[in-house]
Amino acid sequence: MRRLWHFAQGVLGILFRHPVTGTSVIPILPDGRIVLIRRSDNGKWALPGGMVNWGEDIETTIRRELREETGLDITKVRRLVGVYSAPERDGRVHSICVVVEVDADGHLQAEDTIEVLDVKAFEPSAIPIGTLSYDHDRQLQDYFDGQTTLA
């Protein structure tokens, strides 16, 4: 049912020529590691996140998506890392991605095993920058550089 809704959102965005709004979350564990997911659609590591559902605000979306994809809960929303809206940033559909850094805690266990193959906490220096899904390389690099990006 959820996949059908995501498909329908994409189709509506295409039909009405309006971008779809989504999120990426940079979850920081208490020990400083950053959590990534391995996506089932392309097998690449990525930031957790997803589409904003009808009637949701961004904070609700990041809390829901982080829980579904990693099993973690947000303990604190830290900062806005950026808003990424370039039409070519995601080959599936024109989307606007709001990227947020959060403190997170809990047990790493994906609830959404259809979209997520694996969940792993990385030391910042061990993140495979250059091989991440979609534009998550840029999102994480902007985060590491301390930038707030509008792109």
PDB file of N, CA and C in Angstrom, residues 8 45 73 90 117 120-121 142 144:
ATOM      1  N   ALA A   8       1.868   6.823  -6.677  1.00  0.00           N
ATOM      2  CA  ALA A   8       0.802   7.782  -6.994  1.00  0.00           C
ATOM      3  C   ALA A   8       1.288   9.220  -6.810  1.00  0.00           C
ATOM      4  N   TRP A  45      24.334   2.682  -0.493  1.00  0.00           N
ATOM      5  CA  TRP A  45      24.138   3.309   0.803  1.00  0.00           C
ATOM      6  C   TRP A  45      23.538   4.692   0.598  1.00  0.00           C
ATOM      7  N   ASP A  73      14.963   6.589  17.051  1.00  0.00           N
ATOM      8  CA  ASP A  73      14.111   7.720  17.406  1.00  0.00           C
ATOM      9  C   ASP A  73      14.961   8.975  17.481  1.00  0.00           C
ATOM     10  N   ASP A  90      17.389  13.754  -8.681  1.00  0.00           N
ATOM     11  CA  ASP A  90      16.814  12.424  -8.490  1.00  0.00           C
ATOM     12  C   ASP A  90      16.219  11.994  -9.822  1.00  0.00           C
ATOM     13  N   LEU A 117      17.625  -2.705   2.703  1.00  0.00           N
ATOM     14  CA  LEU A 117      18.313  -3.992   2.795  1.00  0.00           C
ATOM     15  C   LEU A 117      19.145  -4.103   4.064  1.00  0.00           C
ATOM     16  N   LYS A 120      23.345   0.596   8.924  1.00  0.00           N
ATOM     17  CA  LYS A 120      24.681   0.519   9.519  1.00  0.00           C
ATOM     18  C   LYS A 120      25.107   1.897  10.017  1.00  0.00           C
ATOM     19  N   ALA A 121      25.809   1.898  11.152  1.00  0.00           N
ATOM     20  CA  ALA A 121      26.382   3.123  11.695  1.00  0.00           C
ATOM     21  C   ALA A 121      27.847   3.206  11.262  1.00  0.00           C
ATOM     22  N   ASP A 142      28.224  18.619   2.120  1.00  0.00           N
ATOM     23  CA  ASP A 142      27.796  19.931   2.617  1.00  0.00           C
ATOM     24  C   ASP A 142      27.693  19.915   4.144  1.00  0.00           C
ATOM     25  N   PHE A 144      29.422  17.910   6.237  1.00  0.00           N
ATOM     26  CA  PHE A 144      30.776  17.878   6.775  1.00  0.00           C
ATOM     27  C   PHE A 144      31.469  19.234   6.661  1.00  0.00           C
TER      28      PHE A 144
END
